[in-house]
Coordinates of C-alpha atoms and ligand atoms in Angstrom, one line a residue:
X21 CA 12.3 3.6 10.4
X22 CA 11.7 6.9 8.0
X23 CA 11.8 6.0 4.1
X24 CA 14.1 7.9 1.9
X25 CA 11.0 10.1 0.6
X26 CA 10.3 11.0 4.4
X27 CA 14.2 11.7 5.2
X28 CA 13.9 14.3 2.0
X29 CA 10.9 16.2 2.2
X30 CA 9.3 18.3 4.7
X31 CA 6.1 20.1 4.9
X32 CA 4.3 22.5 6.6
X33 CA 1.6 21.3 9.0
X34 CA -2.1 21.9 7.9
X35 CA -4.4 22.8 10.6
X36 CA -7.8 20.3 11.1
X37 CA -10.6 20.5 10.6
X38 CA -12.9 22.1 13.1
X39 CA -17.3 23.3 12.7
X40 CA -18.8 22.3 9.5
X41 CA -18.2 22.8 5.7
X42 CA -20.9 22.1 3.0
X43 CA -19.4 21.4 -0.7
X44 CA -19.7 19.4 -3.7
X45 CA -17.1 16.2 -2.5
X46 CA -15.0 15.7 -0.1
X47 CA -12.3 13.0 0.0
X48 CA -11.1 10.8 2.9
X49 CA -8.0 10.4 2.8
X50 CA -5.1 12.4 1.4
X51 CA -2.0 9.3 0.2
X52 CA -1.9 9.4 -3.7
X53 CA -5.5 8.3 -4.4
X54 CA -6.6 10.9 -2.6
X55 CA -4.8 13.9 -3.3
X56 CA -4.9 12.6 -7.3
X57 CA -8.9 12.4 -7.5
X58 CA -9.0 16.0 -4.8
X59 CA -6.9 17.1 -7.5
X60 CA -8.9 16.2 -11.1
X61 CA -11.8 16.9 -9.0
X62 CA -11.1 20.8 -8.4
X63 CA -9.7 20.9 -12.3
X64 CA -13.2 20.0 -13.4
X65 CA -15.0 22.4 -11.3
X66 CA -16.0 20.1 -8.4
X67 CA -15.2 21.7 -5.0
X68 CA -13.7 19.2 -2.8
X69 CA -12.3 19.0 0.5
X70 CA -9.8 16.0 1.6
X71 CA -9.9 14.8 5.1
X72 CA -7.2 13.5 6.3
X73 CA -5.8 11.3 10.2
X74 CA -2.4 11.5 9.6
X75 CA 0.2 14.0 7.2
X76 CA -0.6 14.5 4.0
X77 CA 1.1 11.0 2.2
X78 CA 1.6 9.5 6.0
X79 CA 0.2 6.4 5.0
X80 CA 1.5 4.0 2.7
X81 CA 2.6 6.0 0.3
X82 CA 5.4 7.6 2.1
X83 CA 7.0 4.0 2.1
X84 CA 6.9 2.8 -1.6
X85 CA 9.3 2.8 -4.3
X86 CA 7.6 5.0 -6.9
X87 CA 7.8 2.9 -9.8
X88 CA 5.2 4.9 -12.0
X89 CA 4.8 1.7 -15.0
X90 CA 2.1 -0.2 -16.4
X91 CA 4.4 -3.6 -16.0
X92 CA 2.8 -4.5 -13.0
X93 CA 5.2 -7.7 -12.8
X94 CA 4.7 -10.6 -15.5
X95 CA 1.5 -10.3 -16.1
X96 CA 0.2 -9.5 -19.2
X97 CA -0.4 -13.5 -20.1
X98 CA -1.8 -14.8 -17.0
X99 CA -3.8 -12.0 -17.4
X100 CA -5.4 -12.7 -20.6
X101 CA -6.1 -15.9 -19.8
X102 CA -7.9 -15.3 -16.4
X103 CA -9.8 -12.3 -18.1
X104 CA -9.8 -12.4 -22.0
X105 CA -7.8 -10.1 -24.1
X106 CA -10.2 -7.5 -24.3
X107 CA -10.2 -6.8 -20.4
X108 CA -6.3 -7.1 -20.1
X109 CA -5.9 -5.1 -23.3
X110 CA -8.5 -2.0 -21.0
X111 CA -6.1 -2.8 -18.0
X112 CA -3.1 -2.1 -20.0
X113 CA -4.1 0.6 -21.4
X114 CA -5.6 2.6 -18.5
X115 CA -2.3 2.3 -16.6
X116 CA -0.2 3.6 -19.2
X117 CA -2.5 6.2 -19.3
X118 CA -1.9 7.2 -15.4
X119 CA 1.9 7.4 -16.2
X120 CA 1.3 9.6 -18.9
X121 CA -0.8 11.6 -16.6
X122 CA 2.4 12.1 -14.4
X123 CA 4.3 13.1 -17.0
X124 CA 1.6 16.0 -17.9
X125 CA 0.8 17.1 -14.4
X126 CA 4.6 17.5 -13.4
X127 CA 5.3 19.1 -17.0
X128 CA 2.2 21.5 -16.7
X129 CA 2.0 22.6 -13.0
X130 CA 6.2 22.4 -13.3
X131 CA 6.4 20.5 -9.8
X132 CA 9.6 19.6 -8.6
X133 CA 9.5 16.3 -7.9
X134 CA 12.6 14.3 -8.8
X135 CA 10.6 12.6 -11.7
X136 CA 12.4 11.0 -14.5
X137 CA 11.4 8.8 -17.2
X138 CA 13.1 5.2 -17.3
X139 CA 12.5 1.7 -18.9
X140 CA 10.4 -0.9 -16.5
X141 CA 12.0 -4.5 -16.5
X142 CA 10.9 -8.1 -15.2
X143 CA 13.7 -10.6 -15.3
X144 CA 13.0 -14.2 -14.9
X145 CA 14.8 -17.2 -15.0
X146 CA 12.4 -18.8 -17.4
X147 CA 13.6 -18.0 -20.9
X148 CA 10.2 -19.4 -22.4
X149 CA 7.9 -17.7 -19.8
X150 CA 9.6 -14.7 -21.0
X151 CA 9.2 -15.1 -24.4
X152 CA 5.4 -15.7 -24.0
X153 CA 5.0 -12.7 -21.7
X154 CA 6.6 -10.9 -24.5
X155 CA 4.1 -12.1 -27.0
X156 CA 1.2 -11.4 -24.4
X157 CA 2.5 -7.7 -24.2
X158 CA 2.8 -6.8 -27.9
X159 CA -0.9 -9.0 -28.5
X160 CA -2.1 -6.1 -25.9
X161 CA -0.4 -3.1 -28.0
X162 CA 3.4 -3.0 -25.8
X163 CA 6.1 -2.4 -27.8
X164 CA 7.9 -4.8 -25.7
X165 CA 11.0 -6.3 -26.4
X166 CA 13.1 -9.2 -24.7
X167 CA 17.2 -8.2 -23.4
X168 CA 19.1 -10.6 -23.0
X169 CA 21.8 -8.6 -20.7
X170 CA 20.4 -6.5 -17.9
X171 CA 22.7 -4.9 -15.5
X172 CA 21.9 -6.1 -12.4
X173 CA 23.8 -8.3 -11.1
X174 CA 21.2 -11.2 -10.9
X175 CA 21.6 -14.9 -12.8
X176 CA 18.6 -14.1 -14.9
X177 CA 17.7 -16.0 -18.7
X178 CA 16.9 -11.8 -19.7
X179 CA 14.2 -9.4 -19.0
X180 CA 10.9 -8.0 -20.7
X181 CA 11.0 -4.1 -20.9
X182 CA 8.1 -1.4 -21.2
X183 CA 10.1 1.6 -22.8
X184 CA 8.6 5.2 -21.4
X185 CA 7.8 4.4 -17.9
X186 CA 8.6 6.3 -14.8
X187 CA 10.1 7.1 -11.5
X188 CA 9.5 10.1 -9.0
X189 CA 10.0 11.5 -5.4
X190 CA 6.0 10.4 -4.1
X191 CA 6.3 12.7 -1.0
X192 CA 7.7 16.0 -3.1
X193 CA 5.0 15.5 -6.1
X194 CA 2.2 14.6 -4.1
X195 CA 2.6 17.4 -1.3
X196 CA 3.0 19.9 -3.8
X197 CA 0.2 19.2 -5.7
X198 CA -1.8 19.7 -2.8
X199 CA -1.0 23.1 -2.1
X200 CA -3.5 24.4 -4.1
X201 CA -5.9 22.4 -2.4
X202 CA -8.0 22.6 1.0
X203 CA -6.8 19.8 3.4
X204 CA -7.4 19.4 6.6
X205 CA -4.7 17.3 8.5
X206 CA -5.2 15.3 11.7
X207 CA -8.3 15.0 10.9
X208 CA -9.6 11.5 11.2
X209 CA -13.2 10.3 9.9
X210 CA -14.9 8.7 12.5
X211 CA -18.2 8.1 10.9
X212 CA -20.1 8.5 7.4
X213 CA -23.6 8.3 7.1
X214 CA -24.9 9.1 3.7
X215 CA -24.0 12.3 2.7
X216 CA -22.8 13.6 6.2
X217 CA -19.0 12.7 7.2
X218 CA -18.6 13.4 10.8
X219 CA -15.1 14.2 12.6
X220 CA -13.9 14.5 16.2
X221 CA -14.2 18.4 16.1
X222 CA -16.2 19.0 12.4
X223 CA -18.3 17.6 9.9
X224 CA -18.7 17.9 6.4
X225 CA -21.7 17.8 4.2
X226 CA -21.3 17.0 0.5
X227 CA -22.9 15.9 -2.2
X228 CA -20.1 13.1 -3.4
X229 CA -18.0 11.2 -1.0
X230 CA -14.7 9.3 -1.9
X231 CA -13.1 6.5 0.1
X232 CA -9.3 6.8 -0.4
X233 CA -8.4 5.2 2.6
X234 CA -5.9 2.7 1.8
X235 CA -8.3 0.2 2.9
X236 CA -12.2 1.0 3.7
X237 CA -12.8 1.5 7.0
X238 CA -16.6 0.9 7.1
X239 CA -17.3 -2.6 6.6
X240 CA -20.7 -2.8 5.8
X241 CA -21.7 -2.3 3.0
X242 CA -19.1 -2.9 0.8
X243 CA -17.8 -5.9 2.7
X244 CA -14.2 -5.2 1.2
X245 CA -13.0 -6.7 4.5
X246 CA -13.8 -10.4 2.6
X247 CA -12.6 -9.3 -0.9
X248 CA -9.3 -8.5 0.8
X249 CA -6.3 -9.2 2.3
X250 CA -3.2 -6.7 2.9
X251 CA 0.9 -7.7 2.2
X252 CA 3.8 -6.2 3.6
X253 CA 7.1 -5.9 1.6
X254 CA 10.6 -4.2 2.6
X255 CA 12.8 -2.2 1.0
X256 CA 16.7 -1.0 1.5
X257 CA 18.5 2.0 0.0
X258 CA 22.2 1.3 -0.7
X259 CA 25.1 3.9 -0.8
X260 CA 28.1 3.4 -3.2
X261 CA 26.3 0.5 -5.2
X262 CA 26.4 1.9 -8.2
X263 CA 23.8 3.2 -10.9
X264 CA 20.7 2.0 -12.5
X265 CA 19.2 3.1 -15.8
X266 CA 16.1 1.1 -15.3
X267 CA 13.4 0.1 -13.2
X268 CA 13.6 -3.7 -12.3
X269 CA 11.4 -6.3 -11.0
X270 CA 11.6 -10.3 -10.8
X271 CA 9.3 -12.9 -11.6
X272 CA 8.2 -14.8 -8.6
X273 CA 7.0 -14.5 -5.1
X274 CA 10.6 -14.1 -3.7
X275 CA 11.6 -12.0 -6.6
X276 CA 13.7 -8.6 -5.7
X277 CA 13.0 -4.9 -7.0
X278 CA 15.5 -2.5 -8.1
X279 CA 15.2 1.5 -8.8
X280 CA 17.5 4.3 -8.3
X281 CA 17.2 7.7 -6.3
X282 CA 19.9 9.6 -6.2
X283 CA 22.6 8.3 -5.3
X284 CA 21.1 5.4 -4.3
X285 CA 19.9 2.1 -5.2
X286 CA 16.5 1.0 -3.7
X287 CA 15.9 -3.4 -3.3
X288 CA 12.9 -4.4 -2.1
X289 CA 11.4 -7.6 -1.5
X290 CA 10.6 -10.3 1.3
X291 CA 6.4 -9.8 0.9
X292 CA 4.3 -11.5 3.4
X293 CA 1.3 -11.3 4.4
X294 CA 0.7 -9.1 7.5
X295 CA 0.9 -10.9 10.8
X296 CA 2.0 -13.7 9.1
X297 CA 5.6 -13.3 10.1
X298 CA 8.3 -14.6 7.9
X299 CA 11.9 -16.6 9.8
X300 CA 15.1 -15.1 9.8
X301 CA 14.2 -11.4 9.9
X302 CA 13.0 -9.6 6.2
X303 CA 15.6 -6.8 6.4
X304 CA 18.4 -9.0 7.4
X305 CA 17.9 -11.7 4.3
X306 CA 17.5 -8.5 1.9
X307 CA 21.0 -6.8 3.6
X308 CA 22.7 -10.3 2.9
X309 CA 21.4 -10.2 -0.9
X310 CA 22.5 -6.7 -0.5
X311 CA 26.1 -7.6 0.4
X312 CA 26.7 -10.3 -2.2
X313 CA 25.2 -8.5 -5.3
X314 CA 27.1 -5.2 -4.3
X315 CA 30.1 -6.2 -1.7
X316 CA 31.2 -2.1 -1.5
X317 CA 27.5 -1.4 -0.4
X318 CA 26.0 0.7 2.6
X319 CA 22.7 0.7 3.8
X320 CA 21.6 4.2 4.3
X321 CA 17.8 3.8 5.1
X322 CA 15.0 0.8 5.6
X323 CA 11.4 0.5 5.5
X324 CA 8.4 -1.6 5.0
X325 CA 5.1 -0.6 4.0
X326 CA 1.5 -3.2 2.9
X327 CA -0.9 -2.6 0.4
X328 CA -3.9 -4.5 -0.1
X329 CA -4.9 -7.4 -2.5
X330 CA -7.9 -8.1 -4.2
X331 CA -9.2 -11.5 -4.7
X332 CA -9.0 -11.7 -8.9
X333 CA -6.2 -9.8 -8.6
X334 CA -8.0 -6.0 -10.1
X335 CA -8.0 -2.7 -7.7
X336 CA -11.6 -1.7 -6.5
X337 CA -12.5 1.5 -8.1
X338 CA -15.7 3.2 -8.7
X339 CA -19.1 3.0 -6.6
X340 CA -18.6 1.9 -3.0
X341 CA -22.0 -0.1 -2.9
X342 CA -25.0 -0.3 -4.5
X343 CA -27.2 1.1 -1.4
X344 CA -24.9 4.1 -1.4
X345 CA -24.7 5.6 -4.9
X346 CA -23.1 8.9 -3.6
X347 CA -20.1 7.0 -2.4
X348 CA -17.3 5.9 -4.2
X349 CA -13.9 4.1 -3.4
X350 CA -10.7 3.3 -4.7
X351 CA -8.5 0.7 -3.0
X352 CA -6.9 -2.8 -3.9
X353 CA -3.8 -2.0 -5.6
X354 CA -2.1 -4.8 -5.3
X355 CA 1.6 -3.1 -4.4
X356 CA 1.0 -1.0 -8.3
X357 CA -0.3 1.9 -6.5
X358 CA 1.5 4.9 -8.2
X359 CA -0.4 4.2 -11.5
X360 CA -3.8 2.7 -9.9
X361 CA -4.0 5.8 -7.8
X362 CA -3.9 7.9 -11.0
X363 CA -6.6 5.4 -12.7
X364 CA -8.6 6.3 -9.8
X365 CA -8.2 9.7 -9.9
X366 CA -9.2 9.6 -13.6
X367 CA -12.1 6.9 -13.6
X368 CA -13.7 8.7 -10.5
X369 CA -13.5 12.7 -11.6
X370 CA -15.3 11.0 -14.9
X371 CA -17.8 9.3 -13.0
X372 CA -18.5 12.2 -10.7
X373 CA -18.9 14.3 -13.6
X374 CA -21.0 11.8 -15.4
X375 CA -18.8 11.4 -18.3
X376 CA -18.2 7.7 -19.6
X377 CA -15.2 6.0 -18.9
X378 CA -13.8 3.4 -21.1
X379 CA -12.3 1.8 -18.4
X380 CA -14.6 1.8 -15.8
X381 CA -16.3 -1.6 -16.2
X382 CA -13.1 -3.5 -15.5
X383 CA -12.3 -1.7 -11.7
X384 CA -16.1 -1.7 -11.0
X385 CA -16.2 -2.7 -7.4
X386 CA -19.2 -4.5 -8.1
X387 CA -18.1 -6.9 -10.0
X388 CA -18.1 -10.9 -9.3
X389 CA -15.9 -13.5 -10.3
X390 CA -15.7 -17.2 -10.0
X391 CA -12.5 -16.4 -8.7
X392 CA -13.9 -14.8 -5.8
X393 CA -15.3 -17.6 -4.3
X394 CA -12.4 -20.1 -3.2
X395 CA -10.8 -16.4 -2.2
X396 CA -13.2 -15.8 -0.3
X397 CA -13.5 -18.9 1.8
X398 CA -9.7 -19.0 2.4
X399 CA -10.4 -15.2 3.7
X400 CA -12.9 -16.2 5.9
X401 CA -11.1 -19.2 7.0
X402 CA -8.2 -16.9 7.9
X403 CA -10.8 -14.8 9.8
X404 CA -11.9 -17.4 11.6
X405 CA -8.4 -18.9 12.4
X406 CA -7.6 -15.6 14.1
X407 CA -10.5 -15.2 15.8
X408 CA -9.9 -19.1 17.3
X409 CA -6.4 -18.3 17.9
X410 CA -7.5 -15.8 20.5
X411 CA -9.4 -18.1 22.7
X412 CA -6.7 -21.6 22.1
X413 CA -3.2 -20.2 21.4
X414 CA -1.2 -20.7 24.5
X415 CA 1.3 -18.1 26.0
X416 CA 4.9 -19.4 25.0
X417 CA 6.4 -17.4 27.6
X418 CA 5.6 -15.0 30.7
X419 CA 6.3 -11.5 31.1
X420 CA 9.2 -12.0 33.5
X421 CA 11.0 -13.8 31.1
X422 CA 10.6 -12.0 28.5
X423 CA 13.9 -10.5 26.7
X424 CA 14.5 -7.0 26.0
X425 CA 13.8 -5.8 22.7
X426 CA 11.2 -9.0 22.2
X427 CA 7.5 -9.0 22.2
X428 CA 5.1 -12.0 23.0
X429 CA 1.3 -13.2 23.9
X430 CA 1.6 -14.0 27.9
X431 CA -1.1 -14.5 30.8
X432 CA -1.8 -11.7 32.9
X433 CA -3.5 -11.2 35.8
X434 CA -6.0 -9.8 33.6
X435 CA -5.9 -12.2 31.0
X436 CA -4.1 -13.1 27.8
X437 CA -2.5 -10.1 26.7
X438 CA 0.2 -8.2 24.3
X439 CA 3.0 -8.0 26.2
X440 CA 7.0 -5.6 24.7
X441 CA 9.8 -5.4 27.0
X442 CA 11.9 -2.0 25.8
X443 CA 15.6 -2.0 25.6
X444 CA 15.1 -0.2 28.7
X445 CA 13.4 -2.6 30.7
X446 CA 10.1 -0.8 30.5
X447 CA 7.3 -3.4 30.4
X448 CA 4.2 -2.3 27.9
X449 CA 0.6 -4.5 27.5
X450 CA -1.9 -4.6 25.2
X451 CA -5.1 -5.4 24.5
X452 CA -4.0 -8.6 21.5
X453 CA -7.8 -8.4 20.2
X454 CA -7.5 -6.4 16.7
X455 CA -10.7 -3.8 17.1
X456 CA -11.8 -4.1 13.5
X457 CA -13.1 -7.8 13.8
X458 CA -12.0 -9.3 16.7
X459 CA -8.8 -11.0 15.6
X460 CA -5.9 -11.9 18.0
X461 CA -2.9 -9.7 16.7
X462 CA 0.7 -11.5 15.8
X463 CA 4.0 -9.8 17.6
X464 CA 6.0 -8.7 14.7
X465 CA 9.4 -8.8 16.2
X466 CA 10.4 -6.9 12.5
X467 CA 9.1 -3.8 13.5
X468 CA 8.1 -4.2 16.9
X469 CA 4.3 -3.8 16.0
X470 CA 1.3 -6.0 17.0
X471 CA -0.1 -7.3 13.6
X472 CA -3.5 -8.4 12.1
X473 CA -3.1 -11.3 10.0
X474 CA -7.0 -11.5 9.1
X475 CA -6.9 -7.7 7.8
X476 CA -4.0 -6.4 8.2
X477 CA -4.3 -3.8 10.7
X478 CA -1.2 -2.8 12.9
X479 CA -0.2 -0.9 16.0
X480 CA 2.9 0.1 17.7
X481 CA 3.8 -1.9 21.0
X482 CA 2.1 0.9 23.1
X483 CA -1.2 0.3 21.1
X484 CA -1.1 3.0 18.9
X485 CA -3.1 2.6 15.4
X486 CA -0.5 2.2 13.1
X487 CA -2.1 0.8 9.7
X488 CA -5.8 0.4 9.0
X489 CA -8.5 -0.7 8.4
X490 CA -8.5 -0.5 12.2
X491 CA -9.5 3.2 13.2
X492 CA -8.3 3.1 16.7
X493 CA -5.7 2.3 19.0
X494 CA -5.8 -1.0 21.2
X495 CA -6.4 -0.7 25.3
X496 CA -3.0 -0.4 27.0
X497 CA -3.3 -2.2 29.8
X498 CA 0.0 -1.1 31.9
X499 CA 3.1 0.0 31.6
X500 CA 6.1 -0.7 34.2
X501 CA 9.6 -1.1 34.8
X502 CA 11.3 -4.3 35.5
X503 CA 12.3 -2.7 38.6
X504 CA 8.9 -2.3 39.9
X505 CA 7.9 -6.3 39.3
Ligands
FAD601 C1 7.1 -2.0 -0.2 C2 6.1 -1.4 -1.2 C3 6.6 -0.8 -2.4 C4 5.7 -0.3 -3.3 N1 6.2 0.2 -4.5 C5 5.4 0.6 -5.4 C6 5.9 1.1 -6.7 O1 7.1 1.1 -6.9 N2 5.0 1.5 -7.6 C7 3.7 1.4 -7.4 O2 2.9 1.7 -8.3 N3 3.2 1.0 -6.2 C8 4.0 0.6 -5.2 N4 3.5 0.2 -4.0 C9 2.1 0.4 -3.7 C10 1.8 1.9 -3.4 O3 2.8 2.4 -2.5 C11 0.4 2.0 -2.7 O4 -0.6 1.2 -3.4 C12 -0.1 3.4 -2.6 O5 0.9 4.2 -1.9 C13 -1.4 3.5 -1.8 O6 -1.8 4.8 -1.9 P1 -3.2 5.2 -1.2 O7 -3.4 6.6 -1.4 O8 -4.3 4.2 -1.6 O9 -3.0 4.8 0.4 P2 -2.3 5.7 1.5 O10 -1.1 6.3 1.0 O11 -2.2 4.7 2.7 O12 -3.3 6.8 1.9 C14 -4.5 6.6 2.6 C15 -4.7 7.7 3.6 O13 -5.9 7.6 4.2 C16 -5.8 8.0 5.5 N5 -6.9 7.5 6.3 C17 -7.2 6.3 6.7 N6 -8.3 6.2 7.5 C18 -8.7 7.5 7.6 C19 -9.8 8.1 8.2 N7 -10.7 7.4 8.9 N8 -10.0 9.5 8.1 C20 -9.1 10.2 7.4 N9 -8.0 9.7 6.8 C21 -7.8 8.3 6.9 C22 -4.4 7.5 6.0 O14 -3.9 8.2 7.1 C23 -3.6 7.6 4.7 O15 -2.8 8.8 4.7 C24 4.3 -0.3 -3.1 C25 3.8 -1.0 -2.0 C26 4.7 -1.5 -1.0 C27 4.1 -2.2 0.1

């Protein structure tokens, strides 16, 4: 299912990489966090190199919305009173000084990315939760203000708005801003040890390496795998539904997201926790809400993408580990990844370049919270209920009966396995151990995908890596036609 982004913007293939290359950073990894810090890197004089498996913006962030905003939901009071105002008041400000980084970069280097500016909103039903987030907001310097009318047609007591946000095109702003860059695509990492990253056909030495991976792929040190856990959302675009003026988000867990492109409007929702699959089907329940907020509707495009979530709820950004001060990471953004990714880019060109960032302190990777620590045992419980799940969990149903079009855990000959029958009758097993940590993988019937729900890795049903942090495919045991059983 190609996102809008991918369906309107093409690009021309970069070769990859091949012998060795000695420079000053290189970057792994070339979604928004990457290209962003490749990008401030090579303005301050640093030269970099980004390395990347897939396209340049083939991982997650060819399937966001592009909200560019410093509203990252209603947060701003929880906020200050999980972290004091002083930190919130730091987090605030660092984000609204990503989008006014967009706005710069696309007015300076004049790229052509669809990029407009546009009011954030969170709507809630909660009239006084509103009017406290409001007070959080302006206590944190937001000239906030409360509407009572919105214009979405949502029962709603009003909304909170950020004036001067932003929207873009991700795929046309971020490709063009790394044409001026060397990248090397198809070009996976398969191993970094200290100042040496090592491909299947190169290697780069350099003096700075930056993890912009989406989620870190080594897991020691750094242990991320335990700080973290990743969440899948969908999104819909809708033909003749009208148009937006704002950027719109709901308070809650089952709360709906509105932008427009184009001519379309884009409504997201239905986040779950990967492998964790929710009933009914995501992209039917948002169609229905589709159909009664705008009955002349049609959907035009759908896709899904995850991002990662950090335990007190603040991306990772700065020094990977204390063992490895030459390495540096940026990762946990909690679904706000258009302005964390510019934080990133900001926080690590400064700490690269050994300048002081205000800001730093707060993403420090290193940091330790109370709130880590029930976190991290419901983590590692998780963990450890996947791992169990792949020696208990009993097959529901055999290969033979198996539908086509539907996916399930069976008993081989071989042993418990993944098994997808195709529309076509075509039969196709896989290895259901994830090969990041040993978790059994959930069928997604969704998006016919074998999912982690300990770390959120994915593959398609022929065992192909979709998502990370898994770096490689999982065994494909056979593949036949119902003819031939
Ligand atoms: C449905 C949804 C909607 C969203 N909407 C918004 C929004 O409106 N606004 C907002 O701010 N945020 C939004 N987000 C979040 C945002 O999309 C992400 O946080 C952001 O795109 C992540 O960018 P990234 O560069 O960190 O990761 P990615 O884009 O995934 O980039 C990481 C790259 O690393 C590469 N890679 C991985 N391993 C290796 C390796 N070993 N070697 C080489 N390369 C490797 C991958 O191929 C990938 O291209 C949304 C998230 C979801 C799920």
């Amino acid at each position: 299912m190609e996102s809008i982004w991918e369906k309107t913007c093409d690009s021309k293939k970069r070769p990859a990489l091949k012998g060795h290359i000695q420079t000053d950073a290189v970057v792994i990894g070339a979604g928004m966090a990457g290209i962003l810090t490749a990008w401030h890197l090579e303005q301050a004089g640093v030269r970099t190199v980004v390395l990347e498996a897939d396209r340049i913006g083939g991982g997650q962030t060819r399937n966001t919305t592009a909200k560019i905003t410093s509203q990252h939901g209603m947060f701003c009071h929880a906020f200050i009173e999980k972290k004091g105002e002083e930190t919130a008041r730091k987090y605030v400000q660092a984000n609204q000084a990503a989008v006014e980084e967009y706005k710069k970069i696309v007015r300076e280097e004049g790229i052509d990315c669809d990029l407009a500016e546009s009011d954030s909103y969170v709507y809630s039903m909660d009239s006084e939760k509103l009017k406290q987030e409001a007070k959080a907001a302006r206590r944190l310097g937001i000239d906030a203000s409360l509407e009572e009318k919105i214009e979405l047609p949502v029962f709603c007591a009003g909304a909170l708005r950020f004036p001067g946000q932003a929207q873009f095109h991700p795929l046309k702003f971020v490709r063009a801003l790394a044409d001026g860059l060397t990248v090397y695509e198809d070009t996976q990492v398969r191993a970094v040890e200290n100042n040496l990253v090592t491909t299947a056909c190169g290697s780069v030495g350099a003096d700075k390496i930056v993890f912009a991976v989406h989620f870190p792929f080594l897991n020691y040190p750094g242990m991320y795998f335990a700080r973290m856990h990743q969440e899948r959302s969908y999104v819909i675009a809708l033909e003749n539904a009208g148009k937006l003026h704002g950027m719109y988000i709901g308070d809650g867990r089952d709360a709906l997201s509105f932008r427009q492109y184009d001519a379309c409007i884009l409504l997201g929702g239905q986040a779950h926790r990967t492998g964790e699959n929710r009933e009914g089907g995501c992209y039917d329940r948002l169609k229905e809400a589709a159909k009664q907020m705008y009955p002349e509707s049609r959907v035009t495009a759908c896709w899904s993408a995850q991002d990662c979530i950090t335990s007190d709820g603040i991306p990772f950004i700065g020094n990977y580990a204390a063992d490895q001060p030459d390495w540096f990471v940026a990762t946990g953004f909690q679904k706000w990844g258009m302005s964390s990714a510019m934080v990133s880019a900001m926080l690590l060109k400064d700490r690269i370049c050994g300048v002081k960032n205000p800001y730093a302190e707060i993403f420090d990777p290193s940091r330790f919270s109370a709130e880590e620590i029930p976190q991290l045992m419901k983590e590692g419980g998780k963990a450890v209920k996947g791992l169990t799940k792949r020696f208990f969990h009993l097959p529901s149903e055999t290969a033979a009966s198996l539908k086509r079009g539907h996916g399930a855990v069976v008993e081989a000959p071989q042993g418990k396995a993944g098994v997808y029958k195709t529309e076509e009758g075509r039969i196709c097993q896989v290895d259901i151990v994830c090969p990041h940590m040993g978790c059994e993988l959930s069928w997604n019937p969704q998006e016919r995908s074998w999912d982690c729900p300990c770390h959120g890795s994915r593959f398609d049903f022929e065992g192909n890596l979709i998502d990370g942090p898994a770096q490689e495919g999982i065994y494909a045991g056979w593949s036949i036609s119902e003819k031939q059983k």
